[in-house]
PDB file of C-alpha atoms in Angstrom:
ATOM      1  CA  MET Z  30      25.394  43.446  -8.331  1.00  0.00           C
ATOM      2  CA  LYS Z  31      25.844  41.746  -4.988  1.00  0.00           C
ATOM      3  CA  LEU Z  32      22.042  41.107  -4.642  1.00  0.00           C
ATOM      4  CA  GLY Z  33      22.072  39.682  -8.069  1.00  0.00           C
ATOM      5  CA  THR Z  34      25.152  37.362  -7.427  1.00  0.00           C
ATOM      6  CA  ASN Z  35      23.449  36.285  -4.200  1.00  0.00           C
ATOM      7  CA  THR Z  36      20.235  35.366  -6.183  1.00  0.00           C
ATOM      8  CA  TRP Z  37      22.236  33.245  -8.741  1.00  0.00           C
ATOM      9  CA  GLN Z  38      24.042  31.532  -6.143  1.00  0.00           C
ATOM     10  CA  ARG Z  39      20.823  30.767  -4.350  1.00  0.00           C
ATOM     11  CA  ASN Z  40      19.183  29.543  -7.631  1.00  0.00           C
ATOM     12  CA  LEU Z  41      22.372  27.366  -8.473  1.00  0.00           C
ATOM     13  CA  PHE Z  42      22.300  25.911  -4.935  1.00  0.00           C
ATOM     14  CA  ILE Z  43      18.634  24.820  -5.258  1.00  0.00           C
ATOM     15  CA  ALA Z  44      19.090  23.729  -8.825  1.00  0.00           C
ATOM     16  CA  THR Z  45      21.733  21.201  -7.703  1.00  0.00           C
ATOM     17  CA  PHE Z  46      19.226  19.549  -5.610  1.00  0.00           C
ATOM     18  CA  ILE Z  47      16.317  19.781  -8.132  1.00  0.00           C
ATOM     19  CA  ILE Z  48      17.983  18.758 -11.367  1.00  0.00           C
ATOM     20  CA  PRO Z  49      19.282  15.399 -10.352  1.00  0.00           C
ATOM     21  CA  THR Z  50      16.084  14.117  -8.856  1.00  0.00           C
ATOM     22  CA  PHE Z  51      14.137  15.514 -11.760  1.00  0.00           C
ATOM     23  CA  LEU Z  52      16.456  13.605 -13.996  1.00  0.00           C
ATOM     24  CA  PHE Z  53      16.187  10.412 -11.839  1.00  0.00           C
ATOM     25  CA  PHE Z  54      12.162  10.992 -11.988  1.00  0.00           C
ATOM     26  CA  CYS Z  55      12.177  11.213 -15.590  1.00  0.00           C
ATOM     27  CA  VAL Z  56      14.638   8.169 -16.524  1.00  0.00           C
ATOM     28  CA  PHE Z  57      12.887   5.745 -13.996  1.00  0.00           C
ATOM     29  CA  THR Z  58       9.271   6.939 -13.910  1.00  0.00           C
ATOM     30  CA  VAL Z  59       8.197   9.260 -16.866  1.00  0.00           C
ATOM     31  CA  TYR Z  60      10.148   7.076 -19.644  1.00  0.00           C
ATOM     32  CA  PRO Z  61       8.999   3.864 -18.516  1.00  0.00           C
ATOM     33  CA  VAL Z  62       5.366   5.271 -18.592  1.00  0.00           C
ATOM     34  CA  LEU Z  63       5.702   6.651 -21.934  1.00  0.00           C
ATOM     35  CA  GLN Z  64       7.254   3.156 -23.146  1.00  0.00           C
ATOM     36  CA  ALA Z  65       4.376   1.339 -21.629  1.00  0.00           C
ATOM     37  CA  MET Z  66       1.836   3.614 -23.493  1.00  0.00           C
ATOM     38  CA  TYR Z  67       3.802   2.934 -26.512  1.00  0.00           C
ATOM     39  CA  TYR Z  68       3.865  -1.007 -26.332  1.00  0.00           C
ATOM     40  CA  SER Z  69       0.256  -1.048 -25.359  1.00  0.00           C
ATOM     41  CA  LEU Z  70      -0.668  -0.150 -28.887  1.00  0.00           C
ATOM     42  CA  TYR Z  71       1.238  -3.055 -30.305  1.00  0.00           C
ATOM     43  CA  ASP Z  72       0.929  -6.715 -30.430  1.00  0.00           C
ATOM     44  CA  TRP Z  73       4.287  -7.604 -29.501  1.00  0.00           C
ATOM     45  CA  SER Z  74       5.890 -10.723 -27.632  1.00  0.00           C
ATOM     46  CA  GLY Z  75       8.331  -8.580 -25.739  1.00  0.00           C
ATOM     47  CA  SER Z  76      11.247 -10.911 -27.280  1.00  0.00           C
ATOM     48  CA  SER Z  77      11.040 -10.521 -30.853  1.00  0.00           C
ATOM     49  CA  ASP Z  78      11.819  -7.669 -33.451  1.00  0.00           C
ATOM     50  CA  ASN Z  79       8.359  -7.949 -35.040  1.00  0.00           C
ATOM     51  CA  LYS Z  80       5.746  -5.477 -33.852  1.00  0.00           C
ATOM     52  CA  THR Z  81       2.423  -5.270 -35.038  1.00  0.00           C
ATOM     53  CA  PHE Z  82       0.636  -1.914 -34.589  1.00  0.00           C
ATOM     54  CA  ILE Z  83      -3.150  -2.562 -33.556  1.00  0.00           C
ATOM     55  CA  GLY Z  84      -4.048   0.579 -31.945  1.00  0.00           C
ATOM     56  CA  LEU Z  85      -6.365   0.404 -28.990  1.00  0.00           C
ATOM     57  CA  ASP Z  86      -7.237  -3.316 -29.572  1.00  0.00           C
ATOM     58  CA  ASN Z  87      -5.607  -4.268 -26.266  1.00  0.00           C
ATOM     59  CA  PHE Z  88      -7.777  -2.081 -24.205  1.00  0.00           C
ATOM     60  CA  LYS Z  89     -10.755  -3.371 -26.199  1.00  0.00           C
ATOM     61  CA  GLU Z  90      -9.697  -6.977 -25.383  1.00  0.00           C
ATOM     62  CA  MET Z  91      -9.577  -6.200 -21.700  1.00  0.00           C
ATOM     63  CA  LEU Z  92     -13.225  -5.196 -21.663  1.00  0.00           C
ATOM     64  CA  HIS Z  93     -14.025  -8.706 -22.325  1.00  0.00           C
ATOM     65  CA  ASP Z  94     -11.411 -10.468 -20.283  1.00  0.00           C
ATOM     66  CA  PRO Z  95     -13.026 -11.797 -17.136  1.00  0.00           C
ATOM     67  CA  ILE Z  96      -9.635 -11.818 -15.202  1.00  0.00           C
ATOM     68  CA  ILE Z  97      -8.990  -8.389 -15.576  1.00  0.00           C
ATOM     69  CA  TRP Z  98     -12.422  -7.680 -13.799  1.00  0.00           C
ATOM     70  CA  ILE Z  99     -11.247 -10.130 -11.102  1.00  0.00           C
ATOM     71  CA  GLY Z 100      -8.141  -8.460 -10.690  1.00  0.00           C
ATOM     72  CA  MET Z 101      -9.617  -5.206 -10.442  1.00  0.00           C
ATOM     73  CA  GLY Z 102     -11.981  -6.371  -7.782  1.00  0.00           C
ATOM     74  CA  ASN Z 103      -9.507  -7.934  -5.757  1.00  0.00           C
ATOM     75  CA  ASP Z 104      -6.888  -4.884  -5.959  1.00  0.00           C
ATOM     76  CA  TYR Z 105      -9.792  -2.630  -4.585  1.00  0.00           C
ATOM     77  CA  PHE Z 106     -10.700  -5.250  -2.022  1.00  0.00           C
ATOM     78  CA  LEU Z 107      -6.989  -5.259  -0.746  1.00  0.00           C
ATOM     79  CA  VAL Z 108      -7.037  -1.392  -0.890  1.00  0.00           C
ATOM     80  CA  ALA Z 109     -10.334  -1.298   1.254  1.00  0.00           C
ATOM     81  CA  GLY Z 110      -9.018  -3.948   3.612  1.00  0.00           C
ATOM     82  CA  LYS Z 111      -5.611  -2.507   4.085  1.00  0.00           C
ATOM     83  CA  ILE Z 112      -6.818   0.876   4.740  1.00  0.00           C
ATOM     84  CA  ILE Z 113      -9.398  -0.007   7.499  1.00  0.00           C
ATOM     85  CA  GLY Z 114      -7.159  -2.635   9.076  1.00  0.00           C
ATOM     86  CA  ILE Z 115      -3.726  -0.777   9.115  1.00  0.00           C
ATOM     87  CA  MET Z 116      -5.235   2.642   9.925  1.00  0.00           C
ATOM     88  CA  ILE Z 117      -7.395   1.322  12.901  1.00  0.00           C
ATOM     89  CA  LEU Z 118      -4.345  -0.744  14.203  1.00  0.00           C
ATOM     90  CA  ALA Z 119      -1.727   2.010  13.649  1.00  0.00           C
ATOM     91  CA  THR Z 120      -3.804   4.589  15.276  1.00  0.00           C
ATOM     92  CA  PHE Z 121      -4.473   2.423  18.167  1.00  0.00           C
ATOM     93  CA  PHE Z 122      -0.705   1.595  18.833  1.00  0.00           C
ATOM     94  CA  ALA Z 123       0.237   4.996  18.300  1.00  0.00           C
ATOM     95  CA  VAL Z 124      -1.995   6.389  20.812  1.00  0.00           C
ATOM     96  CA  ALA Z 125      -1.436   3.672  23.167  1.00  0.00           C
ATOM     97  CA  LEU Z 126       2.532   4.001  22.844  1.00  0.00           C
ATOM     98  CA  THR Z 127       2.106   8.048  23.331  1.00  0.00           C
ATOM     99  CA  ARG Z 128      -0.480   8.793  25.512  1.00  0.00           C
ATOM    100  CA  PHE Z 129      -0.576   5.719  28.055  1.00  0.00           C
ATOM    101  CA  LYS Z 130       3.169   6.189  28.866  1.00  0.00           C
ATOM    102  CA  PHE Z 131       4.155   2.517  28.665  1.00  0.00           C
ATOM    103  CA  ARG Z 132       7.642   1.842  30.314  1.00  0.00           C
ATOM    104  CA  LEU Z 133       8.478  -0.475  27.045  1.00  0.00           C
ATOM    105  CA  ALA Z 134       7.129   2.143  24.557  1.00  0.00           C
ATOM    106  CA  ASN Z 135      10.550   2.340  22.695  1.00  0.00           C
ATOM    107  CA  PHE Z 136      10.755  -1.724  22.518  1.00  0.00           C
ATOM    108  CA  PHE Z 137       7.368  -2.139  21.252  1.00  0.00           C
ATOM    109  CA  ARG Z 138       7.705   0.452  18.540  1.00  0.00           C
ATOM    110  CA  SER Z 139      10.891  -1.464  17.496  1.00  0.00           C
ATOM    111  CA  ILE Z 140       8.950  -4.854  17.508  1.00  0.00           C
ATOM    112  CA  PHE Z 141       5.929  -3.276  15.391  1.00  0.00           C
ATOM    113  CA  PHE Z 142       8.543  -1.950  13.123  1.00  0.00           C
ATOM    114  CA  ILE Z 143      10.095  -5.332  12.164  1.00  0.00           C
ATOM    115  CA  PRO Z 144       7.905  -6.287   9.365  1.00  0.00           C
ATOM    116  CA  ASN Z 145       8.901  -3.043   7.680  1.00  0.00           C
ATOM    117  CA  VAL Z 146      12.496  -4.138   7.333  1.00  0.00           C
ATOM    118  CA  ILE Z 147      11.581  -7.532   6.138  1.00  0.00           C
ATOM    119  CA  SER Z 148      11.363  -8.140   2.603  1.00  0.00           C
ATOM    120  CA  VAL Z 149       7.899  -8.843   1.125  1.00  0.00           C
ATOM    121  CA  VAL Z 150       9.056 -12.129  -0.323  1.00  0.00           C
ATOM    122  CA  VAL Z 151      10.209 -13.241   3.255  1.00  0.00           C
ATOM    123  CA  ILE Z 152       6.831 -12.160   4.582  1.00  0.00           C
ATOM    124  CA  GLY Z 153       4.996 -14.137   1.831  1.00  0.00           C
ATOM    125  CA  VAL Z 154       7.066 -17.216   2.657  1.00  0.00           C
ATOM    126  CA  LEU Z 155       6.441 -17.016   6.274  1.00  0.00           C
ATOM    127  CA  TRP Z 156       2.752 -16.511   6.070  1.00  0.00           C
ATOM    128  CA  ASN Z 157       2.652 -19.597   3.608  1.00  0.00           C
ATOM    129  CA  PHE Z 158       4.167 -21.446   6.420  1.00  0.00           C
ATOM    130  CA  ILE Z 159       1.461 -20.307   8.778  1.00  0.00           C
ATOM    131  CA  TYR Z 160      -1.329 -21.188   6.698  1.00  0.00           C
ATOM    132  CA  ASN Z 161       0.405 -24.706   5.642  1.00  0.00           C
ATOM    133  CA  PRO Z 162      -2.365 -27.368   6.292  1.00  0.00           C
ATOM    134  CA  GLN Z 163       0.013 -29.867   7.611  1.00  0.00           C
ATOM    135  CA  ILE Z 164       2.729 -28.156   9.600  1.00  0.00           C
ATOM    136  CA  GLY Z 165       1.247 -24.709   9.712  1.00  0.00           C
ATOM    137  CA  PHE Z 166       0.913 -22.626  12.841  1.00  0.00           C
ATOM    138  CA  LEU Z 167      -2.689 -21.523  12.386  1.00  0.00           C
ATOM    139  CA  ASN Z 168      -4.090 -25.218  12.043  1.00  0.00           C
ATOM    140  CA  SER Z 169      -1.959 -26.163  14.992  1.00  0.00           C
ATOM    141  CA  PHE Z 170      -3.094 -23.503  17.174  1.00  0.00           C
ATOM    142  CA  LEU Z 171      -6.827 -24.424  16.358  1.00  0.00           C
ATOM    143  CA  SER Z 172      -6.148 -28.003  16.941  1.00  0.00           C
ATOM    144  CA  LEU Z 173      -5.655 -26.944  20.517  1.00  0.00           C
ATOM    145  CA  PHE Z 174      -9.206 -26.371  20.889  1.00  0.00           C
ATOM    146  CA  THR Z 175     -10.715 -29.326  18.980  1.00  0.00           C
ATOM    147  CA  LYS Z 176     -10.814 -33.155  19.533  1.00  0.00           C
ATOM    148  CA  ASP Z 177      -9.708 -33.808  15.868  1.00  0.00           C
ATOM    149  CA  LYS Z 178      -6.713 -32.209  14.295  1.00  0.00           C
ATOM    150  CA  VAL Z 179      -7.492 -29.273  11.998  1.00  0.00           C
ATOM    151  CA  ASP Z 180      -6.630 -29.752   8.431  1.00  0.00           C
ATOM    152  CA  ILE Z 181      -7.843 -26.651   6.560  1.00  0.00           C
ATOM    153  CA  THR Z 182      -6.144 -25.560   3.275  1.00  0.00           C
ATOM    154  CA  TRP Z 183      -6.464 -21.917   3.919  1.00  0.00           C
ATOM    155  CA  LEU Z 184      -4.976 -20.806   0.531  1.00  0.00           C
ATOM    156  CA  GLY Z 185      -6.848 -23.639  -1.615  1.00  0.00           C
ATOM    157  CA  PHE Z 186     -10.506 -22.427  -1.491  1.00  0.00           C
ATOM    158  CA  THR Z 187     -11.817 -20.040  -4.323  1.00  0.00           C
ATOM    159  CA  SER Z 188     -14.287 -18.448  -1.913  1.00  0.00           C
ATOM    160  CA  HIS Z 189     -12.072 -17.065   0.748  1.00  0.00           C
ATOM    161  CA  THR Z 190      -8.430 -17.342  -0.249  1.00  0.00           C
ATOM    162  CA  ILE Z 191      -8.284 -13.452  -1.193  1.00  0.00           C
ATOM    163  CA  TRP Z 192      -9.271 -13.004   2.519  1.00  0.00           C
ATOM    164  CA  MET Z 193      -6.164 -14.942   3.601  1.00  0.00           C
ATOM    165  CA  LEU Z 194      -4.011 -12.267   1.877  1.00  0.00           C
ATOM    166  CA  LEU Z 195      -5.388  -9.524   4.071  1.00  0.00           C
ATOM    167  CA  PRO Z 196      -3.507 -10.539   7.220  1.00  0.00           C
ATOM    168  CA  PRO Z 197       0.029 -10.574   6.077  1.00  0.00           C
ATOM    169  CA  ALA Z 198      -0.603  -7.426   4.053  1.00  0.00           C
ATOM    170  CA  ILE Z 199      -1.930  -5.532   7.162  1.00  0.00           C
ATOM    171  CA  TRP Z 200       0.714  -7.020   9.488  1.00  0.00           C
ATOM    172  CA  ALA Z 201       3.429  -5.780   7.198  1.00  0.00           C
ATOM    173  CA  GLY Z 202       2.255  -2.150   6.984  1.00  0.00           C
ATOM    174  CA  ILE Z 203       1.375  -1.196  10.419  1.00  0.00           C
ATOM    175  CA  GLY Z 204       4.613  -0.492  11.899  1.00  0.00           C
ATOM    176  CA  PHE Z 205       5.466   2.095   9.218  1.00  0.00           C
ATOM    177  CA  TYR Z 206       2.134   4.029   9.536  1.00  0.00           C
ATOM    178  CA  MET Z 207       2.311   3.618  13.369  1.00  0.00           C
ATOM    179  CA  ILE Z 208       5.655   5.742  13.258  1.00  0.00           C
ATOM    180  CA  LEU Z 209       4.133   8.341  11.092  1.00  0.00           C
ATOM    181  CA  LEU Z 210       1.113   8.893  13.306  1.00  0.00           C
ATOM    182  CA  ILE Z 211       3.271   8.853  16.513  1.00  0.00           C
ATOM    183  CA  ALA Z 212       5.404  11.479  15.078  1.00  0.00           C
ATOM    184  CA  ALA Z 213       2.200  13.723  14.425  1.00  0.00           C
ATOM    185  CA  ILE Z 214       1.020  12.816  17.940  1.00  0.00           C
ATOM    186  CA  GLN Z 215       4.074  13.867  19.625  1.00  0.00           C
ATOM    187  CA  GLY Z 216       3.918  17.306  17.727  1.00  0.00           C
ATOM    188  CA  ILE Z 217       0.739  17.906  19.649  1.00  0.00           C
ATOM    189  CA  PRO Z 218       1.339  20.516  22.561  1.00  0.00           C
ATOM    190  CA  GLU Z 219       0.924  18.672  26.044  1.00  0.00           C
ATOM    191  CA  SER Z 220      -0.810  21.784  27.393  1.00  0.00           C
ATOM    192  CA  TYR Z 221      -3.988  21.023  25.204  1.00  0.00           C
ATOM    193  CA  TYR Z 222      -4.236  17.460  26.926  1.00  0.00           C
ATOM    194  CA  GLU Z 223      -3.614  19.102  30.568  1.00  0.00           C
ATOM    195  CA  ALA Z 224      -6.368  21.799  29.898  1.00  0.00           C
ATOM    196  CA  SER Z 225      -9.025  19.117  28.628  1.00  0.00           C
ATOM    197  CA  SER Z 226      -7.945  16.964  31.788  1.00  0.00           C
ATOM    198  CA  LEU Z 227      -8.582  19.888  33.997  1.00  0.00           C
ATOM    199  CA  GLU Z 228     -12.109  20.028  32.427  1.00  0.00           C
ATOM    200  CA  GLY Z 229     -12.857  16.469  33.243  1.00  0.00           C
ATOM    201  CA  ALA Z 230     -12.158  14.960  29.863  1.00  0.00           C
ATOM    202  CA  GLY Z 231     -11.262  11.623  29.663  1.00  0.00           C
ATOM    203  CA  GLN Z 232      -8.889   9.602  27.203  1.00  0.00           C
ATOM    204  CA  TRP Z 233     -11.582   8.759  24.793  1.00  0.00           C
ATOM    205  CA  HIS Z 234     -12.755  12.495  24.697  1.00  0.00           C
ATOM    206  CA  GLN Z 235      -9.073  13.616  24.214  1.00  0.00           C
ATOM    207  CA  PHE Z 236      -8.575  11.277  21.418  1.00  0.00           C
ATOM    208  CA  ARG Z 237     -11.715  12.184  19.366  1.00  0.00           C
ATOM    209  CA  HIS Z 238     -11.464  16.045  20.093  1.00  0.00           C
ATOM    210  CA  ILE Z 239      -7.750  16.612  20.424  1.00  0.00           C
ATOM    211  CA  THR Z 240      -5.587  13.787  18.772  1.00  0.00           C
ATOM    212  CA  LEU Z 241      -7.704  12.873  15.768  1.00  0.00           C
ATOM    213  CA  PRO Z 242      -8.521  16.319  14.516  1.00  0.00           C
ATOM    214  CA  LEU Z 243      -4.737  17.256  14.687  1.00  0.00           C
ATOM    215  CA  ILE Z 244      -3.448  14.246  13.104  1.00  0.00           C
ATOM    216  CA  ARG Z 245      -6.025  14.132  10.316  1.00  0.00           C
ATOM    217  CA  GLU Z 246      -3.608  15.400   7.696  1.00  0.00           C
ATOM    218  CA  GLN Z 247      -1.057  12.571   8.538  1.00  0.00           C
ATOM    219  CA  MET Z 248      -3.836  10.078   8.345  1.00  0.00           C
ATOM    220  CA  LYS Z 249      -4.763  11.474   4.822  1.00  0.00           C
ATOM    221  CA  VAL Z 250      -1.129  10.997   3.619  1.00  0.00           C
ATOM    222  CA  SER Z 251      -1.255   7.407   5.088  1.00  0.00           C
ATOM    223  CA  ILE Z 252      -4.452   6.520   3.480  1.00  0.00           C
ATOM    224  CA  LEU Z 253      -3.131   7.716  -0.075  1.00  0.00           C
ATOM    225  CA  ASN Z 254      -0.046   5.962   0.287  1.00  0.00           C
ATOM    226  CA  ILE Z 255      -1.686   2.869   1.198  1.00  0.00           C
ATOM    227  CA  MET Z 256      -3.925   3.049  -1.810  1.00  0.00           C
ATOM    228  CA  MET Z 257      -1.057   3.574  -4.175  1.00  0.00           C
ATOM    229  CA  THR Z 258       1.391   0.911  -2.858  1.00  0.00           C
ATOM    230  CA  THR Z 259      -1.593  -1.620  -2.995  1.00  0.00           C
ATOM    231  CA  LEU Z 260      -2.796  -0.862  -6.693  1.00  0.00           C
ATOM    232  CA  ASN Z 261       0.948  -0.913  -7.866  1.00  0.00           C
ATOM    233  CA  GLY Z 262       2.657  -3.353  -5.487  1.00  0.00           C
ATOM    234  CA  SER Z 263       0.119  -6.193  -4.042  1.00  0.00           C
ATOM    235  CA  PHE Z 264       1.131  -8.482  -6.679  1.00  0.00           C
ATOM    236  CA  VAL Z 265       4.499  -9.663  -4.934  1.00  0.00           C
ATOM    237  CA  ILE Z 266       2.512 -10.868  -1.926  1.00  0.00           C
ATOM    238  CA  VAL Z 267       0.285 -12.490  -4.592  1.00  0.00           C
ATOM    239  CA  MET Z 268       2.794 -14.140  -6.592  1.00  0.00           C
ATOM    240  CA  ILE Z 269       4.584 -15.385  -3.498  1.00  0.00           C
ATOM    241  CA  MET Z 270       1.652 -16.850  -1.686  1.00  0.00           C
ATOM    242  CA  THR Z 271      -0.831 -17.937  -4.207  1.00  0.00           C
ATOM    243  CA  ASN Z 272       0.541 -17.055  -7.799  1.00  0.00           C
ATOM    244  CA  GLY Z 273      -2.882 -15.960  -8.733  1.00  0.00           C
ATOM    245  CA  GLY Z 274      -4.610 -19.107  -7.787  1.00  0.00           C
ATOM    246  CA  PRO Z 275      -6.795 -21.102  -7.078  1.00  0.00           C
ATOM    247  CA  ASP Z 276      -8.299 -20.491 -10.423  1.00  0.00           C
ATOM    248  CA  ASN Z 277      -7.211 -17.050 -10.954  1.00  0.00           C
ATOM    249  CA  THR Z 278      -9.312 -16.039  -8.069  1.00  0.00           C
ATOM    250  CA  THR Z 279      -6.522 -13.990  -6.095  1.00  0.00           C
ATOM    251  CA  GLN Z 280      -5.301 -12.491  -9.425  1.00  0.00           C
ATOM    252  CA  VAL Z 281      -4.580  -8.679  -9.000  1.00  0.00           C
ATOM    253  CA  MET Z 282      -3.720  -6.463 -12.052  1.00  0.00           C
ATOM    254  CA  GLY Z 283      -0.061  -6.479 -11.423  1.00  0.00           C
ATOM    255  CA  SER Z 284       0.301 -10.461 -11.119  1.00  0.00           C
ATOM    256  CA  TYR Z 285      -1.934 -10.613 -14.068  1.00  0.00           C
ATOM    257  CA  LEU Z 286       0.279  -8.045 -16.026  1.00  0.00           C
ATOM    258  CA  TYR Z 287       3.493 -10.225 -14.898  1.00  0.00           C
ATOM    259  CA  GLN Z 288       1.662 -13.498 -16.171  1.00  0.00           C
ATOM    260  CA  MET Z 289       0.556 -11.765 -19.709  1.00  0.00           C
ATOM    261  CA  ALA Z 290       3.951 -10.046 -20.249  1.00  0.00           C
ATOM    262  CA  PHE Z 291       6.513 -12.463 -19.097  1.00  0.00           C
ATOM    263  CA  THR Z 292       4.857 -15.893 -18.897  1.00  0.00           C
ATOM    264  CA  GLN Z 293       2.409 -15.819 -21.935  1.00  0.00           C
ATOM    265  CA  TYR Z 294       4.543 -13.626 -23.653  1.00  0.00           C
ATOM    266  CA  HIS Z 295       1.648 -11.014 -24.670  1.00  0.00           C
ATOM    267  CA  PHE Z 296       3.748  -8.070 -24.050  1.00  0.00           C
ATOM    268  CA  GLY Z 297       1.508  -5.305 -25.431  1.00  0.00           C
ATOM    269  CA  TYR Z 298      -1.342  -6.726 -23.577  1.00  0.00           C
ATOM    270  CA  GLY Z 299       0.758  -6.585 -20.343  1.00  0.00           C
ATOM    271  CA  ALA Z 300       1.634  -3.043 -21.340  1.00  0.00           C
ATOM    272  CA  ALA Z 301      -1.983  -2.048 -21.650  1.00  0.00           C
ATOM    273  CA  ILE Z 302      -2.680  -3.602 -18.410  1.00  0.00           C
ATOM    274  CA  GLY Z 303       0.033  -1.331 -16.680  1.00  0.00           C
ATOM    275  CA  VAL Z 304      -1.653   1.821 -18.446  1.00  0.00           C
ATOM    276  CA  LEU Z 305      -4.891   0.675 -16.704  1.00  0.00           C
ATOM    277  CA  ILE Z 306      -3.235   0.342 -13.450  1.00  0.00           C
ATOM    278  CA  LEU Z 307      -1.887   4.039 -13.860  1.00  0.00           C
ATOM    279  CA  VAL Z 308      -4.886   5.482 -14.818  1.00  0.00           C
ATOM    280  CA  LEU Z 309      -6.977   3.681 -11.933  1.00  0.00           C
ATOM    281  CA  SER Z 310      -4.393   4.839  -9.565  1.00  0.00           C
ATOM    282  CA  MET Z 311      -4.717   8.523 -10.654  1.00  0.00           C
ATOM    283  CA  ILE Z 312      -8.696   8.405 -10.642  1.00  0.00           C
ATOM    284  CA  THR Z 313      -8.629   6.822  -7.243  1.00  0.00           C
ATOM    285  CA  THR Z 314      -6.186   9.275  -5.900  1.00  0.00           C
ATOM    286  CA  VAL Z 315      -8.417  12.256  -7.018  1.00  0.00           C
ATOM    287  CA  ILE Z 316     -11.418  10.563  -5.759  1.00  0.00           C
ATOM    288  CA  LEU Z 317      -9.990   9.882  -2.428  1.00  0.00           C
ATOM    289  CA  GLN Z 318      -8.659  13.461  -1.968  1.00  0.00           C
ATOM    290  CA  ARG Z 319     -11.993  14.961  -2.545  1.00  0.00           C
ATOM    291  CA  LEU Z 320     -13.564  12.490  -0.121  1.00  0.00           C
ATOM    292  CA  MET Z 321     -11.235  13.526   2.412  1.00  0.00           C
ATOM    293  CA  ARG Z 322     -10.979  17.288   1.661  1.00  0.00           C
ATOM    294  CA  GLN Z 323     -11.703  19.218   4.920  1.00  0.00           C
ATOM    295  CA  GLU Z 324     -10.427  22.280   6.449  1.00  0.00           C
ATOM    296  CA  THR Z 325      -6.978  21.754   7.895  1.00  0.00           C
ATOM    297  CA  ILE Z 326      -6.509  22.323  11.760  1.00  0.00           C
ATOM    298  CA  GLU Z 327      -3.323  24.054  12.615  1.00  0.00           C
ATOM    299  CA  ILE Z 328      -1.392  23.903  16.012  1.00  0.00           C
ATOM    300  CA  SER Z 329      -1.177  27.434  17.144  1.00  0.00           C
TER     301      SER Z 329
END
């Protein structure tokens, strides 16, 4: 009887933690997703009582919408750019601040983490000033090396404006993933490095054969997180810095969703775009997990 009571108390204890989280997940994730799927089947402005059931017509319309394809391409361009840029810089700084024994390591950790405590809106406004053609820091800095004043409209050209969104996006994410990798590196026993040093291994050899294999799982998690946050959240930096322009060349699917649903009042079409973002996120997650599937190395 006592054993049964203990089991019941244990299950009740677990349930008190799981049930509130599950309810929160259902209310704020599952329910909105189901609603989006429902509204995607209707022609609806989002503000009237009149909804016309049109089935999959919104999805058929997307196939012939060039901005959808531009947005999809820009999303995956930002995903690839952020994964490469953030992971290289975050790994470099994580290794430098743990293995090279800087005196001010804690200070630099705080400095690198500052962008993560700043609102994305503030980051967008800050980088808008940096890119400003008249009073921006970037043109002023480049003017130091030229005879004439540099006057480049960095966010005004259809050919390269999407590239200008990468630096603020990468800068904003380095600190968080650096901290994750620092925690992983600090979990590696120092004896591994000491043994390799006795055998004559240098820093590069230690990084390739000790550090990198043993932080691979944290790197996988970081890559997946960067992908998901980019596909679902890059519209904020786009809306603040370019509003999808010039000529829709910096539209991402999230910003186009906002434009269609809340500016042009084509809410059903916007919901269909949201469903597309969900499907692409799930497919990309599965593909990345398969590409990064490798035997886990455990620290013994």
